[in-house]
XYZ file of N, CA and C in Angstrom:
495
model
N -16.113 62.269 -21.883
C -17.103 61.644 -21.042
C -17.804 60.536 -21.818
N -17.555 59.301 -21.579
C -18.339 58.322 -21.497
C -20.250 58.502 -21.691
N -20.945 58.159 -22.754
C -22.346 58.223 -22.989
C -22.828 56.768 -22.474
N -22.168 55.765 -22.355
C -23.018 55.080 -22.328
C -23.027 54.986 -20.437
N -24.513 54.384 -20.475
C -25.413 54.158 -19.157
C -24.872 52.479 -18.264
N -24.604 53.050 -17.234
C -23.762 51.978 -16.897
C -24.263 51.746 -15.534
N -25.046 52.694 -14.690
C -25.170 52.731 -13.502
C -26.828 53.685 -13.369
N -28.070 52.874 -12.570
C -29.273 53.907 -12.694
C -29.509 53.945 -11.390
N -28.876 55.009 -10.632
C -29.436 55.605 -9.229
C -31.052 56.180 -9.456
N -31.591 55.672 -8.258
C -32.669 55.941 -8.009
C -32.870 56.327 -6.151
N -33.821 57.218 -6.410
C -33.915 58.117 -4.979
C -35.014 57.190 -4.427
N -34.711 56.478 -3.306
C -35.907 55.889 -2.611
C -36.217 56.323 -1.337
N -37.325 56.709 -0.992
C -37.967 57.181 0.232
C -39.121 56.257 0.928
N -39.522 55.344 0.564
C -40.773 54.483 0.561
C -42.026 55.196 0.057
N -42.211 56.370 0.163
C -43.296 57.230 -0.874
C -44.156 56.398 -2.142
N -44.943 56.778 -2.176
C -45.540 56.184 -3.548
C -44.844 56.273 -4.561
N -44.475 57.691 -4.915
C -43.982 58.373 -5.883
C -42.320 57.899 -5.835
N -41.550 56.987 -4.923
C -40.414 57.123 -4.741
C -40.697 55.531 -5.678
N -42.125 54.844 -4.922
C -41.667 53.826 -6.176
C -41.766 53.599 -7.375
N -42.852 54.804 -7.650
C -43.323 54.400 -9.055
C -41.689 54.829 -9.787
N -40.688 55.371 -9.283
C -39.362 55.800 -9.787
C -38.453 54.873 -9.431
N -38.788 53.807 -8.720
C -37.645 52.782 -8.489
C -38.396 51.546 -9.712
N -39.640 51.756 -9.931
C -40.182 50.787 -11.392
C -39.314 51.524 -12.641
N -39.551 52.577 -12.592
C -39.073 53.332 -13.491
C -37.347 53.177 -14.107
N -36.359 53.138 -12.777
C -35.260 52.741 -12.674
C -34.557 51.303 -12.820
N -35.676 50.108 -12.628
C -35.499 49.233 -12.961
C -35.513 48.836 -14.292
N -36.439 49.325 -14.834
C -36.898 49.194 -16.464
C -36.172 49.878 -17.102
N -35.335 51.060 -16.531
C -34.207 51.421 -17.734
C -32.698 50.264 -17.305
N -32.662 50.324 -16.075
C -31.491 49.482 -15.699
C -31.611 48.353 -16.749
N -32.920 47.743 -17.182
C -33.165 46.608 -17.883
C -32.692 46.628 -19.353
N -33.270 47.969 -19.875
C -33.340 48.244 -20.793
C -31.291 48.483 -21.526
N -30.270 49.222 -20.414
C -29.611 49.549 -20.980
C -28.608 48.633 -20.101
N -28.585 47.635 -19.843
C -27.851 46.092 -19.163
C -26.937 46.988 -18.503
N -27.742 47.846 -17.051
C -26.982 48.463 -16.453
C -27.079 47.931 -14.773
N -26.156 48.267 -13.931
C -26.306 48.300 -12.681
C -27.724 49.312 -11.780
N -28.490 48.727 -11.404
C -29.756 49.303 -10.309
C -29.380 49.633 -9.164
N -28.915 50.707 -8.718
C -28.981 51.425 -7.762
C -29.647 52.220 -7.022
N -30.463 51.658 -6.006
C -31.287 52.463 -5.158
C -30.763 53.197 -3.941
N -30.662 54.329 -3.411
C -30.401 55.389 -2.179
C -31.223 55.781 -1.189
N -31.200 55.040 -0.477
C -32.055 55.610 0.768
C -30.990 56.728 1.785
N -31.759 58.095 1.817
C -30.927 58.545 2.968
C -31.879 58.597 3.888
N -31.408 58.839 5.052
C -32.328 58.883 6.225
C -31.513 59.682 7.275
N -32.231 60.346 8.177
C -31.447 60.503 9.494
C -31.984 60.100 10.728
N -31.151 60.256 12.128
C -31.398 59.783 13.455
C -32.298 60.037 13.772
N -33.155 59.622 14.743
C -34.290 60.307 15.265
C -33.885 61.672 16.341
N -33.009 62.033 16.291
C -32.761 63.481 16.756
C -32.761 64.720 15.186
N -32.637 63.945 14.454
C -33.033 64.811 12.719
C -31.865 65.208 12.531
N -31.808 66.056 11.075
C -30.998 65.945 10.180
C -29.613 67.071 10.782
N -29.977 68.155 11.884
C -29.242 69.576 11.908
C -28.758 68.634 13.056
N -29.483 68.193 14.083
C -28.259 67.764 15.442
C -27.761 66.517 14.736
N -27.781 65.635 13.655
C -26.657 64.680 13.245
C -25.379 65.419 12.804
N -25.524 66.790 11.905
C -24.267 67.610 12.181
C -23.535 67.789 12.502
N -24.033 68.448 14.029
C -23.305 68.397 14.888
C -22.878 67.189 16.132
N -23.647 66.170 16.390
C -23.578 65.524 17.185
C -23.781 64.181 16.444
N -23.428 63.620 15.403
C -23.349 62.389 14.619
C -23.720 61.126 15.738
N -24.740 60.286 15.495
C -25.074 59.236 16.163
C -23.480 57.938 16.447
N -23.453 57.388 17.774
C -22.533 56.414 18.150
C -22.272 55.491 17.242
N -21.013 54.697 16.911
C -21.339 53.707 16.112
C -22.311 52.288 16.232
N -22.519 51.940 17.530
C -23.739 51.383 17.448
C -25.059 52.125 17.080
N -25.486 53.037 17.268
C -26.667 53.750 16.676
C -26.399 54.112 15.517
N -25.657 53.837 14.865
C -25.606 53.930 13.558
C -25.576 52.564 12.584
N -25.059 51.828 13.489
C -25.011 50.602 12.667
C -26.300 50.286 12.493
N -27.321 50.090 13.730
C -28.725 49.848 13.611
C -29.373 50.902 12.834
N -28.943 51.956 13.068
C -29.864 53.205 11.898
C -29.788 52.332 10.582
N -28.348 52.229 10.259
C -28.305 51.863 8.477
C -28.970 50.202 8.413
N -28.774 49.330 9.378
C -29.558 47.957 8.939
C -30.975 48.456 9.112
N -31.845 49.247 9.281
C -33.615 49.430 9.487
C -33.804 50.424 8.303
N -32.445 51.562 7.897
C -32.548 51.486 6.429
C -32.573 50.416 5.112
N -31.706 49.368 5.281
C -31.521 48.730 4.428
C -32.856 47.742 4.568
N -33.594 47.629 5.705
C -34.729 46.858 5.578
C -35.888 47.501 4.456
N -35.916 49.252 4.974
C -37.059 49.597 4.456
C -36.616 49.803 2.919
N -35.473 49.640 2.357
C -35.011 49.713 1.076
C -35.659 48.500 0.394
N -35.098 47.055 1.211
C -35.504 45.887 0.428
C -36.962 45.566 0.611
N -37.710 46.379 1.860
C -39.122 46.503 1.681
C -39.762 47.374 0.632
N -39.178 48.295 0.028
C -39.984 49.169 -1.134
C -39.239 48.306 -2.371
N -38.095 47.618 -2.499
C -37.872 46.922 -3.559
C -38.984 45.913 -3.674
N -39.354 45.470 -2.330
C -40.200 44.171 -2.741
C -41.961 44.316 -2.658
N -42.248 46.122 -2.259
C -43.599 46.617 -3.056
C -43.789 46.872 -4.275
N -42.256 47.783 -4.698
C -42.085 48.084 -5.892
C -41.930 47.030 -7.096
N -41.093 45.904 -6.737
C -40.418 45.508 -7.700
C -41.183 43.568 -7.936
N -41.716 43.224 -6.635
C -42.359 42.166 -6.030
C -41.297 41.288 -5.714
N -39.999 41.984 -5.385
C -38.772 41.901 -4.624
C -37.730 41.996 -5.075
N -36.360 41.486 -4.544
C -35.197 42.212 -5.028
C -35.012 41.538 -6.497
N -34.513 42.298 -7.607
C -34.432 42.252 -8.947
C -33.429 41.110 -9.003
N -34.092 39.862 -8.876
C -32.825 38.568 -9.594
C -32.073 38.614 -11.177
N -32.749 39.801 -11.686
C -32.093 39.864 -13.299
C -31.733 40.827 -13.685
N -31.319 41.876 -12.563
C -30.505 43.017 -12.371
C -28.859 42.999 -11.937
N -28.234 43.582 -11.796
C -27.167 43.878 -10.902
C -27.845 44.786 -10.012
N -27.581 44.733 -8.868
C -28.385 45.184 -7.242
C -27.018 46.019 -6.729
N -26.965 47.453 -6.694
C -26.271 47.412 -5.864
C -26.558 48.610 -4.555
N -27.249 47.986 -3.673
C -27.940 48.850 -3.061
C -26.958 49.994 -2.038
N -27.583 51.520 -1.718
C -26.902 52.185 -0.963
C -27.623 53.112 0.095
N -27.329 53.525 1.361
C -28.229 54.104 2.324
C -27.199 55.159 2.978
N -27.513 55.780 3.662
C -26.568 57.000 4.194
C -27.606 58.103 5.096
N -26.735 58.184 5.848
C -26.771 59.409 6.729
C -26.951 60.384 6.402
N -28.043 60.992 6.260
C -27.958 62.764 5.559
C -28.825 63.315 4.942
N -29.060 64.306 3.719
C -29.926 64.884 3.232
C -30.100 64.259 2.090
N -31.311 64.270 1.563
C -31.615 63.094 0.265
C -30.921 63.844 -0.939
N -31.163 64.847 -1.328
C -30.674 65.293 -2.572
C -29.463 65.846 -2.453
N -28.696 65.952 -1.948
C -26.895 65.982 -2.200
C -26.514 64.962 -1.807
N -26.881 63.836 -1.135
C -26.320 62.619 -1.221
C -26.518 61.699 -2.535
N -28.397 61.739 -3.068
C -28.040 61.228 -4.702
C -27.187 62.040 -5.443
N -26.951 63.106 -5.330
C -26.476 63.996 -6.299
C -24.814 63.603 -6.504
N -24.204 62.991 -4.892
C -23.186 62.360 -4.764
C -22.841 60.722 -5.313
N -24.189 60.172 -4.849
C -24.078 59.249 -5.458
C -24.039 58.887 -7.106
N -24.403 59.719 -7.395
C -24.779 59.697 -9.280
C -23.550 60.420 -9.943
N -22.388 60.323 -9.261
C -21.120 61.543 -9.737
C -20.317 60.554 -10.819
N -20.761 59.007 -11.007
C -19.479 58.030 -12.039
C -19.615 58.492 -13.367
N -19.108 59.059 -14.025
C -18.904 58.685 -15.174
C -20.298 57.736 -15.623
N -21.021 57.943 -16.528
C -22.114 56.506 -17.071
C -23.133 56.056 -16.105
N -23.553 57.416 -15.174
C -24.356 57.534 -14.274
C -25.840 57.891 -14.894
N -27.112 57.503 -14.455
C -28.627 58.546 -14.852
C -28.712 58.196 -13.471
N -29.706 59.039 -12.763
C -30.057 59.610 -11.987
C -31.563 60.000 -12.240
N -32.846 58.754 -11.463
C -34.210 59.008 -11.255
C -34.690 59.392 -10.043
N -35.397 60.422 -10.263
C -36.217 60.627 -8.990
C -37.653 60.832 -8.966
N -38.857 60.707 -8.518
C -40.023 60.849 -8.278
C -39.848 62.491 -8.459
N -41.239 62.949 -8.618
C -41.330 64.220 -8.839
C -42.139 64.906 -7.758
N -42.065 63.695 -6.771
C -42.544 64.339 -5.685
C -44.070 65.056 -5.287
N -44.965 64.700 -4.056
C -46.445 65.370 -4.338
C -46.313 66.588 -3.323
N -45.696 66.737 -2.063
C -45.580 67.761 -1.143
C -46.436 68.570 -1.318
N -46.652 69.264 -0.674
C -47.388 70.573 -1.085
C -46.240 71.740 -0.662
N -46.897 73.146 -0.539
C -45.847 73.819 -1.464
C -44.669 74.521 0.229
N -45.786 74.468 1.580
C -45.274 74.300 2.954
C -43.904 73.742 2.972
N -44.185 72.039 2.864
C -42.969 71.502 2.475
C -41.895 72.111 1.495
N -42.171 72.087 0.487
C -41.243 72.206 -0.418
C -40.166 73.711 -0.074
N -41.007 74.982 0.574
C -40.138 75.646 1.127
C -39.508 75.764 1.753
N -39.998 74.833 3.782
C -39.225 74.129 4.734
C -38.095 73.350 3.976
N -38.112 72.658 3.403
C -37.099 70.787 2.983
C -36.854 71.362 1.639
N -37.379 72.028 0.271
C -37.073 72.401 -0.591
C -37.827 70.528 -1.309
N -37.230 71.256 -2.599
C -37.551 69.990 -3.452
C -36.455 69.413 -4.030
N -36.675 67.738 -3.600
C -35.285 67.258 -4.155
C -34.674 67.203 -5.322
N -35.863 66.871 -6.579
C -35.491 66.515 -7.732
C -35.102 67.751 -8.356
N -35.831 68.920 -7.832
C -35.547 70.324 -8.446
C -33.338 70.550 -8.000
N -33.578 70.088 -6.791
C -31.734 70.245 -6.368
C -31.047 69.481 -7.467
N -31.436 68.141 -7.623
C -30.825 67.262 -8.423
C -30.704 67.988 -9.944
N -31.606 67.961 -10.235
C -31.692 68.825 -11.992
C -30.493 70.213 -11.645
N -30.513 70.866 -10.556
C -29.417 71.786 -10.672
C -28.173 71.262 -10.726
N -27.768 70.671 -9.753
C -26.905 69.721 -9.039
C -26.003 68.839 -10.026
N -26.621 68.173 -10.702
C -26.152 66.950 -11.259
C -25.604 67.307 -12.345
N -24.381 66.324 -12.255
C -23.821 66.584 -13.911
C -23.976 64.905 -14.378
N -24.562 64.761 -13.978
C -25.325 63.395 -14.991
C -26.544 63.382 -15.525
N -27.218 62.903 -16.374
C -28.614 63.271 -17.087
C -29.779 62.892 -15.520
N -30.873 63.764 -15.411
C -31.537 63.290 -14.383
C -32.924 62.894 -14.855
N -33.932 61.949 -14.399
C -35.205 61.496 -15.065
C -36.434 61.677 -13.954
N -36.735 62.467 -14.304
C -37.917 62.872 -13.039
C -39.325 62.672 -13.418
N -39.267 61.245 -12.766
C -40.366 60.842 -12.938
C -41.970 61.076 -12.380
N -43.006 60.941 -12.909
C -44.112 62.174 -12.121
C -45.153 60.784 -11.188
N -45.900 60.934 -10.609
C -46.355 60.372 -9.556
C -47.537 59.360 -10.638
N -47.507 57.994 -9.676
C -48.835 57.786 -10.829
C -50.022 58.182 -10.590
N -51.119 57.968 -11.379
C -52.415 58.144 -11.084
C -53.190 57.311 -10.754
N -53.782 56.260 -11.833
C -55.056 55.879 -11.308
C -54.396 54.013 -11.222
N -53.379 53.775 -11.117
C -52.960 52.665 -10.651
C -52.284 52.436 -9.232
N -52.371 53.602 -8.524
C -52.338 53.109 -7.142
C -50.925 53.559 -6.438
N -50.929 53.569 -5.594
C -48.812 54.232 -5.390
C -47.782 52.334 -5.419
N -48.814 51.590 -5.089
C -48.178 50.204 -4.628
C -48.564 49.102 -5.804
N -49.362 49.603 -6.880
C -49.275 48.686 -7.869
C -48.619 49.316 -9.229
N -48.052 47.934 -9.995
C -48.067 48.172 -11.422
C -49.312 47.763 -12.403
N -49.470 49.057 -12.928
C -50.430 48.971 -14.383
C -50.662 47.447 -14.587
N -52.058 46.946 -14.666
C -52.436 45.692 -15.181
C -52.097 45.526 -16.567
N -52.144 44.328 -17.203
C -51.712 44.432 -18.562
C -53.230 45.019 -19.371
N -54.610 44.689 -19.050
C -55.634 44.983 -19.126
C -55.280 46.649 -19.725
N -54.961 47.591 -18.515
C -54.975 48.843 -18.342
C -53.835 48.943 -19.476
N -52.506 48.679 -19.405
C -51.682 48.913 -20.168
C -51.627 48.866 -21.938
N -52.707 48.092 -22.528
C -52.355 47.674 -23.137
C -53.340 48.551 -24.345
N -54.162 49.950 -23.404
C -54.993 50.854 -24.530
C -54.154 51.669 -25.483
């Protein structure tokens, strides 16, 4: 197996916490002159158990995945103050459940795999479970679970002011 980092999936949800992990994913993508990969999954507005069984038309799907790919390049461009011109971009969206689809997506060889660490409370997390917790089981690529920020906001980055104590 291949060590070096070649590819940094990141779990995007539009969440606060989904971006402070798509900053997070960018800055290693930067760091190790890798490909940035962000994942949006989503499902129909009939939800995730009747897409199962009853998978949306291909026109309702085509429009499902372009209003994904909007709200993708909309949290790239809260997160990132838009799409990364000094990255490799290679963005991805899908039909389905968030954490076995990153878990799918992050399967290459020279894969990391970030995710927010999520704020839910604990209701949720038993209904939907927790993603990053699936992923850390899940994954046979290294995973980086990143924790929510604090006192800089879900939609900003750290001032240099703040950063620089």
């Amino acid at each position: 197996m291949n060590r070096a980092i070649r590819r940094v999936v990141v779990g995007v949800d539009g969440s606060a916490g989904s971006l402070v992990a798509l900053r997070k994913a960018a800055e290693e993508a930067r760091h190790h002159h890798a490909t940035l990969r962000p994942v949006l999954a989503y499902s129909s507005p009939m939800g995730d158990y009747v897409d199962m069984i009853w998978p949306p038309d291909p026109q309702t799907a085509r429009s499902l995945d372009r209003a994904a790919f909007r709200q993708l390049n909309d949290a790239c461009e809260r997160a990132l103050g838009g799409l990364p011109g000094d990255l490799r971009y290679a963005p991805a969206v899908g039909l389905g459940r968030p954490a076995p689809m990153l878990v799918q997506a992050s399967a290459e060889d020279g894969d990391i795999l970030v995710v927010g660490s999520g704020s839910q409370g604990a209701l949720h997390r038993v209904l939907k479970g927790s993603v990053s917790r699936y992923c850390l089981r899940h994954c046979d690529c290294p995973v980086l679970v990143v924790a929510p920020t604090d006192s800089t906001g879900p939609d900003r980055q750290p001032s240099r002011a703040a950063s620089s104590n």
